[in-house]
XYZ file of C-alpha atoms in Angstrom:
329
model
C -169.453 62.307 25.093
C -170.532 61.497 28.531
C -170.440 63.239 31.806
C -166.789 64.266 31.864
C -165.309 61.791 34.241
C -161.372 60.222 32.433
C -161.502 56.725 30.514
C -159.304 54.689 32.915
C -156.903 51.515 32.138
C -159.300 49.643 34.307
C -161.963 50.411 31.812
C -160.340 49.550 29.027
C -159.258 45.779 30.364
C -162.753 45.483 31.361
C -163.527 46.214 27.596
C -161.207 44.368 26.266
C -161.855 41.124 28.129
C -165.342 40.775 27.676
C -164.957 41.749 24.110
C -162.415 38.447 23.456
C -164.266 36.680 26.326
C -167.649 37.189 24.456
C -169.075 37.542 27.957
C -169.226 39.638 31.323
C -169.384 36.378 33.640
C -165.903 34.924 31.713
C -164.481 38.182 31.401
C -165.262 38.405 35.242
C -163.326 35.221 35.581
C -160.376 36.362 33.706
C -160.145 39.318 35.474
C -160.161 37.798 39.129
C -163.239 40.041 40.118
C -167.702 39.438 39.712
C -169.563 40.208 37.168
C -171.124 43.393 38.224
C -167.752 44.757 38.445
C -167.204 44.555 34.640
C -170.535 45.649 33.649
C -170.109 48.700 35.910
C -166.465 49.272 34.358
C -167.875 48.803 30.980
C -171.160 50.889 31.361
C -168.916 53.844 32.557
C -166.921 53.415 29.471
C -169.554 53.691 27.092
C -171.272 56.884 28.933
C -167.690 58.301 28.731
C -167.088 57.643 25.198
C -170.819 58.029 23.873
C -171.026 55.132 22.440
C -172.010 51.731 22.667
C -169.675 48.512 22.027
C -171.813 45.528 22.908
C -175.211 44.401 21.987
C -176.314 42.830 24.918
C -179.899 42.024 23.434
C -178.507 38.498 21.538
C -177.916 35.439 22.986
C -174.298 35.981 23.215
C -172.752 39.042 23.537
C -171.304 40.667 20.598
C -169.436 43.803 19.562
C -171.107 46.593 18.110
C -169.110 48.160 15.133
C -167.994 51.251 17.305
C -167.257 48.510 19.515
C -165.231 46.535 16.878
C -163.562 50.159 15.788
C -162.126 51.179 19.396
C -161.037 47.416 20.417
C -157.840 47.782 18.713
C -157.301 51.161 20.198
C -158.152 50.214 23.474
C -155.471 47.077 23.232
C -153.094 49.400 22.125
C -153.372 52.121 24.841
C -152.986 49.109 27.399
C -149.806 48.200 25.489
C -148.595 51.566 26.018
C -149.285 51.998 29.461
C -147.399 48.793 30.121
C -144.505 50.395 28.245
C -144.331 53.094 30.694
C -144.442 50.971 33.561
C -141.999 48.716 32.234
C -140.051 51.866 31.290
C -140.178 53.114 34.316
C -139.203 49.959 36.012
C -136.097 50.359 34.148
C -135.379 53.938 34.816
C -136.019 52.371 38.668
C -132.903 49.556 37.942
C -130.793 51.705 35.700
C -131.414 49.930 32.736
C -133.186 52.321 31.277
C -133.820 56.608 30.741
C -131.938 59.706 29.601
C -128.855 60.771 31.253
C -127.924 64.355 30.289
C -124.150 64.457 30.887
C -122.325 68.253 30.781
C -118.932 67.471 29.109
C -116.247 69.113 26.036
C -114.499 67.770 23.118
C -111.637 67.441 25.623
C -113.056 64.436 26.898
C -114.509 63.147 23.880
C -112.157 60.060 23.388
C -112.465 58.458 26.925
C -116.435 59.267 26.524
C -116.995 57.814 23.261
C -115.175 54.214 24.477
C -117.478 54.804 27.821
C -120.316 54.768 26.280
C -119.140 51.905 24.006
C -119.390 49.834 27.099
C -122.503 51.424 28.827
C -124.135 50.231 25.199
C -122.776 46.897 25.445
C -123.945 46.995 29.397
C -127.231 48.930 29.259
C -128.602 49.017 25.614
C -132.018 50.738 26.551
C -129.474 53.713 28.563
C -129.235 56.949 26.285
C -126.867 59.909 27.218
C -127.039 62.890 25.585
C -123.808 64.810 25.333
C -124.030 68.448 26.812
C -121.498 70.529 25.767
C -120.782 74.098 27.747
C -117.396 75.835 29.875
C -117.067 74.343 33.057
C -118.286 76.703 35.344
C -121.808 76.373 33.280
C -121.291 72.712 33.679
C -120.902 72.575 37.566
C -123.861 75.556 37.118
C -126.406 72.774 35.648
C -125.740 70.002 37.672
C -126.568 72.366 40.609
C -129.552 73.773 38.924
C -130.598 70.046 38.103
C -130.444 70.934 33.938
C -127.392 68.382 33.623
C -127.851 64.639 35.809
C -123.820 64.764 36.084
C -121.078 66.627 34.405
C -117.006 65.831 33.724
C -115.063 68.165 35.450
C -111.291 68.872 35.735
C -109.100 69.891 38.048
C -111.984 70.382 40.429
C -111.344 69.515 44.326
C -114.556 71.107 46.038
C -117.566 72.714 44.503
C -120.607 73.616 46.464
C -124.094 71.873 45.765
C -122.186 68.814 43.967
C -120.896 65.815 45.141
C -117.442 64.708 43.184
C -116.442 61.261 42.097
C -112.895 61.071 40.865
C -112.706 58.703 37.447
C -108.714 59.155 36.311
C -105.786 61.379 36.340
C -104.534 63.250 33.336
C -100.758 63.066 32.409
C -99.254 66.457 31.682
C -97.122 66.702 28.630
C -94.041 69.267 28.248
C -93.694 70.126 24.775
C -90.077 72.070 24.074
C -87.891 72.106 20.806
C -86.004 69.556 20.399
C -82.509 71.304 20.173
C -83.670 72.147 23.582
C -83.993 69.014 24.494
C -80.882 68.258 24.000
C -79.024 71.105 25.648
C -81.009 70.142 28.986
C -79.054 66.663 28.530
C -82.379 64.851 27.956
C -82.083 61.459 26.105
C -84.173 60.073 23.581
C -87.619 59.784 25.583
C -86.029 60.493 28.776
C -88.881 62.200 31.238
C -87.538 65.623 32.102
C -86.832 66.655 35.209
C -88.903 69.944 36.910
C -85.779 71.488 37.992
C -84.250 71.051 34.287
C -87.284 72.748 32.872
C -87.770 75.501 35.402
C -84.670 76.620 34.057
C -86.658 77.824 30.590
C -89.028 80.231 30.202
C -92.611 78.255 30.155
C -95.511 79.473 27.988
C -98.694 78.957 30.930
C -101.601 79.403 30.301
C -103.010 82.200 31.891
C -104.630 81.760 35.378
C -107.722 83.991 33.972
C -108.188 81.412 31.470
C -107.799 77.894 33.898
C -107.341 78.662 37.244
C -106.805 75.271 38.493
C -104.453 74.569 35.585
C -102.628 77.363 36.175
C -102.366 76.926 39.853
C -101.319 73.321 39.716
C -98.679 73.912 37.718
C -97.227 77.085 39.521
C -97.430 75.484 42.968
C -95.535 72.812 41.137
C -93.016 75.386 39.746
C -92.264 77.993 42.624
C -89.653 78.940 40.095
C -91.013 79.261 36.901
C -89.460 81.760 34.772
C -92.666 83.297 32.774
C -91.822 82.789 29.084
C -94.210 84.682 25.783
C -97.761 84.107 26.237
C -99.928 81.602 25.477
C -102.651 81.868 22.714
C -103.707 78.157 21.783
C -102.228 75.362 22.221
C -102.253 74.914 18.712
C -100.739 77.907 18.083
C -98.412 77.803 20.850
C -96.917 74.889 19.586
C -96.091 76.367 16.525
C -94.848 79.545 17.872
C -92.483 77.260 20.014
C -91.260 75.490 16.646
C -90.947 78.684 14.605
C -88.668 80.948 17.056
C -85.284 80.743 18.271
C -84.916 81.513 22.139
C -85.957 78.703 24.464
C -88.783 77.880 25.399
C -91.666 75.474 26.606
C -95.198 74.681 27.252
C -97.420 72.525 29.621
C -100.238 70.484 28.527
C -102.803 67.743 29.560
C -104.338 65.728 26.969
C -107.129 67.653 25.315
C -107.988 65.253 21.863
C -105.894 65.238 18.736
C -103.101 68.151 17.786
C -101.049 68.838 15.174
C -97.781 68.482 15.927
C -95.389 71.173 14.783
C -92.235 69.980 13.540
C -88.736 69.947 15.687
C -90.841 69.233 19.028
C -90.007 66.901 21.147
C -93.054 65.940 23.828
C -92.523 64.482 26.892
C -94.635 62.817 29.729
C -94.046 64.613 33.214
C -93.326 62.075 35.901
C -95.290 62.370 39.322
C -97.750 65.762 37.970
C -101.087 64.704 37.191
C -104.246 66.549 36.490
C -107.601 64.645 38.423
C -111.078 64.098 36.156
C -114.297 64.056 38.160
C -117.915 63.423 37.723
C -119.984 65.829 39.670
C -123.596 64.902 40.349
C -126.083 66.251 42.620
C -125.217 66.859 46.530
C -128.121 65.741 49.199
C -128.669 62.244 47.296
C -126.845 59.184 45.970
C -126.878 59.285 42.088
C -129.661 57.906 40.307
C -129.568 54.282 38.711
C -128.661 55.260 35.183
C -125.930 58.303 36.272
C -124.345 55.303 38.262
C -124.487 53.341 35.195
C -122.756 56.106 33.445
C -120.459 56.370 36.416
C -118.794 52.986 36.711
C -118.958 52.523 32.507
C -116.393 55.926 32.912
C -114.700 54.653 35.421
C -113.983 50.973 34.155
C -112.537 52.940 30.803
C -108.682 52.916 30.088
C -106.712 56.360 29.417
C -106.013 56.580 25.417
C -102.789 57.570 23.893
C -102.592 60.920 23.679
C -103.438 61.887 19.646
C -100.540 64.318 18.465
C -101.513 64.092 14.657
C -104.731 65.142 13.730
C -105.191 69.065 13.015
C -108.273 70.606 13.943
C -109.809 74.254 14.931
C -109.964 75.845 18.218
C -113.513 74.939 20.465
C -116.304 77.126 19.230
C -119.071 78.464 21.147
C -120.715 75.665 22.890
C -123.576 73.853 21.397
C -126.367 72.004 22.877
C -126.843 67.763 21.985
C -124.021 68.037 19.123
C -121.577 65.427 18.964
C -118.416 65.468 20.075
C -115.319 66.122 18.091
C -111.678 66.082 18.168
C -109.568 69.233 18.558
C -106.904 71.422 19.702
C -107.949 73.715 22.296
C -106.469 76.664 24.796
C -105.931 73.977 27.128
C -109.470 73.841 28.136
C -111.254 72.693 31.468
């Protein structure tokens, strides 16, 4: 090899254009400069590579066979290099890159039809699906390991910038019999007063603080009722025992239902979804892509049918799933 010095993309187009121009004047042409330019350009590639890929000594000039070897490298390192600009052009317009979006399986409905529509939108746009507690999520964006994350119940959060997306419903679920002693007809929306009058399963405060907060400031009231495990399993206990009761929920994916529940839509009590990016700049192109695709998607109907297992430990770039969880964040 030669003296050390970096084969350049300058080099290479010098190379390449007097190779299929069969000549330094013509390539010269083609290249908008003189022909000592491309003789230069071409000497210094041969004294880099240690090798020489023209025979200057004919009439014409022709490759040599290391010349004929590295002319369909050299074509394909320029086509590569013009995929990363063009790449990058993308990234620059939104069209384009890897956004790495902190989320749950809570979400996973309204982010699966969200990225439906970025893919119809943005084909060349890829999001990889982070999944961790909230607290890590918010931790990421911050740190700058996540480009944006899905957050509930969040107001203010220091280092991120917030942009609300939709409001959660929040679903009573009570026994039916109980349903009916509160005077509640068929589908009727219950009242907060009615239900303040039975003892409500919450979810801890430790557990969901905002949750838990929401719904207290909502309830000054609230008579505190047997814990709550799972929502899954909260449910059930609520079919399986006598005394009355009730629990609070926002959509969190598919659950079984147990049987003799009624569930009912709260009127008025909504939970707020977020997307927190970075504070100090406006989001990138493709988190805004990512951004308006989430907003511009409708709220599902709640799934109350589908069993599944509580959330397990969270796992990097998996896909999302369905399932029941403690009413996460």
């Amino acid at each position: 090899m030669g003296g050390g010095q970096e084969v350049d993309l300058r080099q290479l187009e010098c190379f390449i254009a007097v190779a299929e121009e069969l000549g330094f004047a013509r390539a010269a042409e083609r290249l908008h400069t003189v022909h000592d330019s491309v003789s230069r350009q071409v000497g210094r590639l041969e004294r880099e590579l240690g090798v020489r890929l023209f025979d200057r000594a004919a009439r014409h000039v022709r490759l040599t066979a290391a010349g004929e070897r590295l002319l369909p490298e050299a074509r394909a390192a320029l086509a590569a290099a013009a995929r990363v600009r063009a790449t990058a052009v993308g990234i620059s317009a939104g069209t384009e890159g890897l956004v790495r979006l902190g989320t749950t399986r809570a979400f996973a409905d309204r982010v699966y039809r969200a990225l439906d529509t970025l893919a119809a939108r943005r084909p060349g746009l890829r999001v990889r699906l982070e999944r961790a507690p909230q607290e890590a999520r918010l931790a990421a964006v911050r740190s700058g390991t996540f480009d944006a994350a899905l957050v509930r119940g969040v107001r203010h959060a220091e280092g991120v910038v917030l942009h609300p997306l939709w409001t959660d419903p929040l679903i009573a679920a009570l026994p039916a019999s109980h349903a009916a002693v509160l005077g509640l007809a068929d589908d009727e929306p219950p009242s907060l007063d009615r239900l303040a009058k039975l003892p409500l399963r919450l979810v801890p405060r430790a557990a969901n603080p905002a949750f838990h907060d929401l719904v207290t400031a909502a309830l000054p009231d609230w008579t505190p009722g047997p814990p709550f495990t799972t929502l899954q399993d909260t449910l059930t206990e609520l079919a399986a025992h006598p005394e009355p009761s009730w629990t609070l929920f926002y959509p969190v994916g598919a659950v079984l239902p147990a049987g003799r529940l009624t569930f009912r839509t709260l009127p008025g009590l909504t939970y707020p979804v977020s997307l927190a990016v970075p504070a100090g700049r406006p989001p990138a192109p493709p988190v805004q892509a990512l951004l308006d695709a989430l907003a511009a998607t409708a709220p599902g109907t709640p799934a109350l049918s589908t069993p599944a297992p509580d959330p397990a430990a969270p796992r990097r770039t998996a896909p999302l799933t369905r399932e029941a969880a403690p009413v996460p964040q």
